[in-house]
């Protein structure tokens, strides 16, 4: 009896391991080449450190990059370029903590003309500050890397658009990047003031008088940190990375929130951000953080579709259980089929 149980357990482990793609199993096709329209700045040179401070960089875009979400990242990059009027003037900045040579070669192979740099992110910067949350995927150090962007990028970069890996754009990113951020704000994002803001913090937080007054004098609303326009110059001046870290240190001593990297951003910025039209983050398409059920679009137009939540379109498609809106993500997918008929040795 014991032997049969052990055998079943080993079979289960083997099946689970087979279900998780290893990075050497992920192969992507080359994306179409997109060109600047008349009136754009001169095209940037691909993958050169000198382009960091080039005046021809119309938009700087930042994303985290890892093997687990690489398929989503490739689709997101493809969508940004496809809908941009000046795709050769967009400079991508990727934050990665491991498998950097593989990630670098994969991006370069699928986007040979893409101006990009991979900035190494040291997980030890934040690993000691992370508290467990409601979903283990939210506890990865790389989820917190966006807080360190102003410190990792050169000072000449003063504005950047941060994007999650589980989204696609269907509009020109230059429009989003040009969002006004008047002082004293240092970031812009769509706000959702109808959301139950108090639910993002624990009863312990609201019962503590010194904590519950944090939002006094602020019209604090929920915003999703997967799509942000960041004023890096203002951020550096105000030391916002340190302020986020201070809230994370408090969380380690007393449980004041449950949801990963979002609450520290809310504590520092809610009620102090520049508003962006909701069409730039049609979020929640991945369902909730527990079941990842299918959802419909929010009312109104859409310039960006965001599969935040547990359900990711590539995973649901591979499992043979796609949601209707996952069909909008598929055209940007660059994953090469396991049995490709393309010329390949």
Short mmCIF file of C-alpha atoms in Angstrom, two decimals:
data_model
loop_
_atom_site.label_atom_id
_atom_site.label_comp_id
_atom_site.label_asym_id
_atom_site.label_seq_id
_atom_site.Cartn_x
_atom_site.Cartn_y
_atom_site.Cartn_z
CA UNK A 1 0.00 0.00 0.00
CA UNK A 2 2.77 2.42 0.96
CA UNK A 3 4.64 1.64 -2.25
CA UNK A 4 1.61 2.42 -4.39
CA UNK A 5 1.10 5.73 -2.60
CA UNK A 6 4.72 6.69 -3.15
CA UNK A 7 4.43 5.75 -6.83
CA UNK A 8 1.31 7.88 -7.24
CA UNK A 9 3.04 10.76 -5.50
CA UNK A 10 6.05 10.50 -7.83
CA UNK A 11 3.75 10.41 -10.86
CA UNK A 12 2.03 13.55 -9.56
CA UNK A 13 5.36 15.33 -9.12
CA UNK A 14 6.46 14.34 -12.62
CA UNK A 15 3.21 15.63 -14.13
CA UNK A 16 3.46 18.88 -12.20
CA UNK A 17 7.05 19.39 -13.33
CA UNK A 18 6.09 18.69 -16.94
CA UNK A 19 3.31 21.28 -16.74
CA UNK A 20 5.77 24.07 -15.86
CA UNK A 21 7.72 25.09 -18.97
CA UNK A 22 11.48 25.32 -18.54
CA UNK A 23 13.01 28.43 -20.02
CA UNK A 24 14.90 26.45 -22.69
CA UNK A 25 11.53 25.07 -23.86
CA UNK A 26 10.15 28.55 -24.58
CA UNK A 27 10.88 29.55 -28.16
CA UNK A 28 9.47 32.64 -29.80
CA UNK A 29 9.15 33.70 -33.41
CA UNK A 30 10.42 37.01 -34.71
CA UNK A 31 7.91 39.86 -34.49
CA UNK A 32 7.09 42.01 -37.51
CA UNK A 33 9.24 45.10 -37.96
CA UNK A 34 7.39 48.37 -37.31
CA UNK A 35 8.66 51.73 -38.56
CA UNK A 36 8.40 55.33 -37.46
CA UNK A 37 5.84 57.58 -39.10
CA UNK A 38 6.89 60.90 -40.67
CA UNK A 39 7.54 63.50 -37.98
CA UNK A 40 8.95 61.02 -35.43
CA UNK A 41 12.42 61.44 -33.91
CA UNK A 42 15.26 59.52 -35.58
CA UNK A 43 15.18 55.78 -34.83
CA UNK A 44 17.18 54.62 -31.83
CA UNK A 45 19.99 52.11 -32.17
CA UNK A 46 19.14 48.71 -30.68
CA UNK A 47 20.60 47.52 -27.37
CA UNK A 48 23.17 50.23 -26.73
CA UNK A 49 23.86 51.88 -23.38
CA UNK A 50 24.36 55.21 -25.15
CA UNK A 51 20.67 55.42 -26.02
CA UNK A 52 19.74 55.75 -22.33
CA UNK A 53 20.00 59.52 -22.53
CA UNK A 54 19.29 59.98 -26.22
CA UNK A 55 16.99 62.93 -27.03
CA UNK A 56 15.49 60.71 -29.73
CA UNK A 57 13.91 58.48 -27.07
CA UNK A 58 10.30 59.62 -27.32
CA UNK A 59 9.03 57.20 -24.66
CA UNK A 60 10.82 55.15 -22.00
CA UNK A 61 8.97 51.97 -20.99
CA UNK A 62 9.82 49.79 -17.97
CA UNK A 63 8.77 46.19 -17.35
CA UNK A 64 9.95 43.36 -15.14
CA UNK A 65 11.15 40.28 -16.97
CA UNK A 66 11.26 36.68 -15.82
CA UNK A 67 10.76 33.25 -17.33
CA UNK A 68 7.39 32.60 -15.67
CA UNK A 69 5.76 35.61 -17.34
CA UNK A 70 8.00 35.86 -20.42
CA UNK A 71 5.25 34.86 -22.84
CA UNK A 72 3.08 37.67 -21.54
CA UNK A 73 5.96 40.16 -21.69
CA UNK A 74 6.67 39.29 -25.34
CA UNK A 75 3.03 39.84 -26.25
CA UNK A 76 2.96 43.15 -24.37
CA UNK A 77 6.07 44.44 -26.18
CA UNK A 78 4.60 43.35 -29.51
CA UNK A 79 1.37 45.22 -28.80
CA UNK A 80 3.19 48.41 -27.78
CA UNK A 81 5.19 48.46 -31.00
CA UNK A 82 2.27 47.53 -33.24
CA UNK A 83 0.10 50.43 -32.09
CA UNK A 84 2.79 53.10 -31.76
CA UNK A 85 3.21 55.85 -34.36
CA UNK A 86 6.93 56.03 -33.44
CA UNK A 87 7.89 52.44 -32.50
CA UNK A 88 11.59 52.94 -33.30
CA UNK A 89 11.76 55.78 -30.77
CA UNK A 90 10.61 53.73 -27.77
CA UNK A 91 13.30 52.59 -25.36
CA UNK A 92 12.47 49.57 -23.21
CA UNK A 93 14.01 49.00 -19.78
CA UNK A 94 13.64 45.52 -18.32
CA UNK A 95 14.31 44.59 -14.69
CA UNK A 96 15.41 40.98 -14.23
CA UNK A 97 16.97 39.03 -11.38
CA UNK A 98 18.01 35.76 -13.08
CA UNK A 99 18.40 34.01 -16.47
CA UNK A 100 19.54 37.37 -17.86
CA UNK A 101 21.62 36.00 -20.79
CA UNK A 102 18.66 33.88 -21.95
CA UNK A 103 16.21 36.77 -21.56
CA UNK A 104 18.55 39.12 -23.40
CA UNK A 105 19.00 36.76 -26.37
CA UNK A 106 15.28 35.96 -26.51
CA UNK A 107 14.25 39.61 -26.68
CA UNK A 108 16.95 40.38 -29.26
CA UNK A 109 15.94 37.41 -31.44
CA UNK A 110 12.25 38.29 -31.54
CA UNK A 111 12.81 42.05 -31.75
CA UNK A 112 16.13 42.52 -33.62
CA UNK A 113 15.76 46.31 -33.91
CA UNK A 114 14.38 46.94 -30.42
CA UNK A 115 16.22 49.53 -28.33
CA UNK A 116 16.35 47.91 -24.90
CA UNK A 117 18.50 47.27 -21.85
CA UNK A 118 18.13 44.71 -19.09
CA UNK A 119 18.90 46.17 -15.68
CA UNK A 120 19.86 43.53 -13.08
CA UNK A 121 17.66 43.64 -9.99
CA UNK A 122 19.09 42.26 -6.76
CA UNK A 123 16.29 40.41 -4.90
CA UNK A 124 18.08 41.00 -1.59
CA UNK A 125 17.12 44.67 -1.84
CA UNK A 126 13.57 43.73 -0.90
CA UNK A 127 13.40 40.04 0.07
CA UNK A 128 13.82 40.79 3.77
CA UNK A 129 10.89 43.23 3.66
CA UNK A 130 8.31 41.00 1.94
CA UNK A 131 5.43 39.61 3.98
CA UNK A 132 3.32 36.69 2.77
CA UNK A 133 0.16 37.73 0.96
CA UNK A 134 -3.04 36.08 -0.25
CA UNK A 135 -1.33 34.60 -3.36
CA UNK A 136 2.24 33.31 -3.52
CA UNK A 137 2.80 34.78 -7.00
CA UNK A 138 2.45 38.22 -5.41
CA UNK A 139 5.36 37.55 -3.06
CA UNK A 140 8.12 37.36 -5.66
CA UNK A 141 10.83 40.02 -5.09
CA UNK A 142 10.54 41.08 -8.74
CA UNK A 143 6.97 42.24 -8.04
CA UNK A 144 8.50 44.94 -5.86
CA UNK A 145 11.15 46.03 -8.38
CA UNK A 146 8.98 48.88 -9.69
CA UNK A 147 9.59 50.69 -6.40
CA UNK A 148 13.31 50.79 -7.21
CA UNK A 149 13.09 52.02 -10.81
CA UNK A 150 14.14 55.60 -9.97
CA UNK A 151 17.29 54.23 -8.30
CA UNK A 152 18.16 51.68 -11.00
CA UNK A 153 17.79 53.91 -14.04
CA UNK A 154 20.21 56.72 -14.90
CA UNK A 155 19.29 60.25 -13.67
CA UNK A 156 18.88 61.48 -17.26
CA UNK A 157 15.66 59.44 -17.48
CA UNK A 158 13.08 61.59 -15.74
CA UNK A 159 9.79 60.03 -16.91
CA UNK A 160 8.86 56.43 -17.62
CA UNK A 161 5.77 54.32 -18.30
CA UNK A 162 5.68 51.20 -16.13
CA UNK A 163 3.72 48.23 -17.51
CA UNK A 164 2.92 44.80 -16.09
CA UNK A 165 3.55 41.71 -18.23
CA UNK A 166 -0.08 40.53 -18.40
CA UNK A 167 -1.48 43.25 -20.64
CA UNK A 168 -1.68 44.49 -24.21
CA UNK A 169 -2.01 47.97 -25.62
CA UNK A 170 -4.40 48.76 -28.46
CA UNK A 171 -3.51 52.47 -28.65
CA UNK A 172 -0.41 54.64 -28.98
CA UNK A 173 1.67 54.53 -25.80
CA UNK A 174 2.94 58.07 -26.51
CA UNK A 175 -0.50 59.36 -25.56
CA UNK A 176 -0.27 57.65 -22.16
CA UNK A 177 3.34 58.77 -21.67
CA UNK A 178 2.36 62.41 -22.24
CA UNK A 179 -0.10 62.42 -19.31
CA UNK A 180 0.38 65.66 -17.35
CA UNK A 181 1.72 65.12 -13.82
CA UNK A 182 1.39 68.50 -12.10
CA UNK A 183 3.18 69.10 -8.77
CA UNK A 184 3.14 67.80 -6.13
CA UNK A 185 2.23 64.46 -7.79
CA UNK A 186 5.00 62.15 -8.96
CA UNK A 187 2.95 59.49 -10.72
CA UNK A 188 -0.20 59.15 -12.79
CA UNK A 189 -2.58 56.18 -13.02
CA UNK A 190 -6.28 55.47 -13.47
CA UNK A 191 -8.10 55.80 -10.14
CA UNK A 192 -11.13 53.76 -9.06
CA UNK A 193 -12.89 55.66 -6.31
CA UNK A 194 -15.91 53.32 -6.30
CA UNK A 195 -13.75 50.46 -5.00
CA UNK A 196 -13.94 49.64 -1.29
CA UNK A 197 -10.67 51.28 -0.27
CA UNK A 198 -10.87 50.17 3.36
CA UNK A 199 -10.71 46.50 2.24
CA UNK A 200 -7.08 46.89 1.21
CA UNK A 201 -6.03 47.22 4.86
CA UNK A 202 -6.62 45.07 7.93
CA UNK A 203 -8.82 45.90 10.93
CA UNK A 204 -5.56 46.32 12.86
CA UNK A 205 -4.65 49.21 10.58
CA UNK A 206 -7.99 50.98 10.88
CA UNK A 207 -8.19 50.42 14.66
CA UNK A 208 -4.87 52.15 15.25
CA UNK A 209 -5.41 55.93 15.54
CA UNK A 210 -1.87 56.76 14.44
CA UNK A 211 -2.30 54.66 11.29
CA UNK A 212 -5.92 55.27 10.36
CA UNK A 213 -5.23 59.01 10.01
CA UNK A 214 -2.65 58.32 7.28
CA UNK A 215 -5.15 59.31 4.61
CA UNK A 216 -6.51 62.36 6.44
CA UNK A 217 -6.89 65.27 4.04
CA UNK A 218 -6.42 62.98 1.03
CA UNK A 219 -9.14 61.77 -1.34
CA UNK A 220 -7.65 58.29 -1.24
CA UNK A 221 -8.79 55.95 -4.01
CA UNK A 222 -7.61 52.57 -5.24
CA UNK A 223 -5.32 52.52 -8.27
CA UNK A 224 -3.65 49.59 -10.00
CA UNK A 225 0.16 49.71 -10.02
CA UNK A 226 0.41 47.65 -13.21
CA UNK A 227 0.05 50.77 -15.37
CA UNK A 228 1.73 53.95 -14.16
CA UNK A 229 3.40 57.03 -15.59
CA UNK A 230 6.21 57.91 -13.18
CA UNK A 231 7.98 61.25 -12.71
CA UNK A 232 11.36 59.81 -11.70
CA UNK A 233 12.93 63.19 -10.96
CA UNK A 234 10.24 64.10 -8.43
CA UNK A 235 10.31 60.56 -6.99
CA UNK A 236 14.06 60.79 -6.38
CA UNK A 237 13.74 64.21 -4.79
CA UNK A 238 11.04 63.04 -2.37
CA UNK A 239 12.68 59.69 -1.53
CA UNK A 240 9.54 57.66 -2.20
CA UNK A 241 11.37 54.34 -2.39
CA UNK A 242 12.44 54.76 1.24
CA UNK A 243 8.89 55.69 2.27
CA UNK A 244 7.55 52.51 0.65
CA UNK A 245 10.20 50.49 2.47
CA UNK A 246 9.21 52.05 5.80
CA UNK A 247 5.63 50.82 5.39
CA UNK A 248 6.90 47.36 4.47
CA UNK A 249 9.04 47.32 7.62
CA UNK A 250 5.97 48.18 9.69
CA UNK A 251 4.05 45.39 7.97
CA UNK A 252 6.68 42.94 9.17
CA UNK A 253 6.00 44.02 12.77
CA UNK A 254 2.21 44.23 12.59
CA UNK A 255 -0.09 42.95 9.85
CA UNK A 256 -1.67 46.04 8.30
CA UNK A 257 -2.47 44.70 4.80
CA UNK A 258 -2.81 41.43 2.86
CA UNK A 259 -2.23 42.14 -0.84
CA UNK A 260 1.46 42.10 -1.81
CA UNK A 261 3.15 45.17 -3.28
CA UNK A 262 0.01 47.26 -3.85
CA UNK A 263 -0.81 48.53 -0.30
CA UNK A 264 2.55 50.27 0.28
CA UNK A 265 1.95 52.22 -2.93
CA UNK A 266 -1.54 53.15 -1.74
CA UNK A 267 -0.20 54.28 1.63
CA UNK A 268 2.32 56.59 -0.01
CA UNK A 269 0.45 57.78 -3.09
CA UNK A 270 -3.35 57.30 -2.80
CA UNK A 271 -5.00 60.69 -3.10
CA UNK A 272 -1.78 62.23 -4.38
CA UNK A 273 -1.64 61.00 -7.98
CA UNK A 274 -2.56 62.54 -11.31
CA UNK A 275 -5.61 60.87 -12.80
CA UNK A 276 -5.50 58.92 -16.07
CA UNK A 277 -8.55 57.98 -18.13
CA UNK A 278 -9.84 54.50 -17.26
CA UNK A 279 -9.43 53.36 -20.86
CA UNK A 280 -5.69 53.03 -20.12
CA UNK A 281 -6.23 50.19 -17.68
CA UNK A 282 -9.14 47.87 -18.38
CA UNK A 283 -7.94 45.76 -15.47
CA UNK A 284 -9.24 42.65 -13.72
CA UNK A 285 -9.55 40.50 -16.85
CA UNK A 286 -7.73 37.71 -15.02
CA UNK A 287 -10.52 37.45 -12.48
CA UNK A 288 -9.92 37.57 -8.73
CA UNK A 289 -6.85 36.38 -6.82
CA UNK A 290 -8.39 33.02 -5.94
CA UNK A 291 -10.22 31.47 -8.90
CA UNK A 292 -9.36 33.65 -11.90
CA UNK A 293 -12.84 33.44 -13.43
CA UNK A 294 -13.76 35.07 -16.74
CA UNK A 295 -14.77 38.70 -16.66
CA UNK A 296 -16.18 41.22 -19.11
CA UNK A 297 -14.76 44.58 -20.06
CA UNK A 298 -15.70 47.57 -17.96
CA UNK A 299 -18.08 50.01 -19.69
CA UNK A 300 -16.40 52.51 -21.97
CA UNK A 301 -13.57 52.52 -24.49
CA UNK A 302 -10.32 50.60 -24.04
CA UNK A 303 -6.74 51.53 -24.91
CA UNK A 304 -5.12 48.89 -22.69
CA UNK A 305 -6.38 45.46 -21.64
CA UNK A 306 -4.96 44.09 -18.39
CA UNK A 307 -5.31 40.49 -17.20
CA UNK A 308 -4.63 41.34 -13.54
CA UNK A 309 -5.83 38.61 -11.19
CA UNK A 310 -5.03 34.91 -11.09
CA UNK A 311 -6.11 33.92 -14.61
CA UNK A 312 -3.58 34.63 -17.36
CA UNK A 313 -4.64 34.34 -21.01
CA UNK A 314 -1.71 32.16 -22.11
CA UNK A 315 -2.32 29.69 -19.27
CA UNK A 316 -6.04 29.46 -19.95
CA UNK A 317 -5.45 29.04 -23.69
CA UNK A 318 -2.91 26.27 -23.13
CA UNK A 319 -5.29 24.54 -20.72
CA UNK A 320 -8.04 24.57 -23.35
CA UNK A 321 -10.25 26.77 -21.16
CA UNK A 322 -9.90 30.28 -22.60
CA UNK A 323 -12.20 33.10 -21.62
CA UNK A 324 -13.86 35.06 -24.44
CA UNK A 325 -11.61 38.11 -23.96
CA UNK A 326 -8.46 35.96 -24.16
CA UNK A 327 -9.03 35.95 -27.92
CA UNK A 328 -8.01 39.64 -27.89
CA UNK A 329 -4.61 38.69 -26.44
CA UNK A 330 -3.86 35.82 -28.85
CA UNK A 331 -2.92 37.90 -31.95
CA UNK A 332 0.06 39.34 -30.06
CA UNK A 333 1.35 35.98 -28.81
CA UNK A 334 4.80 35.20 -30.25
CA UNK A 335 5.28 31.73 -28.79
CA UNK A 336 6.46 29.31 -31.44
CA UNK A 337 4.48 26.04 -31.45
CA UNK A 338 6.27 23.03 -29.99
CA UNK A 339 6.18 21.36 -33.43
CA UNK A 340 6.98 24.24 -35.75
CA UNK A 341 7.27 23.80 -39.51
CA UNK A 342 9.41 26.93 -39.80
CA UNK A 343 12.95 26.32 -40.98
CA UNK A 344 14.68 25.46 -37.75
CA UNK A 345 17.55 23.17 -36.96
#
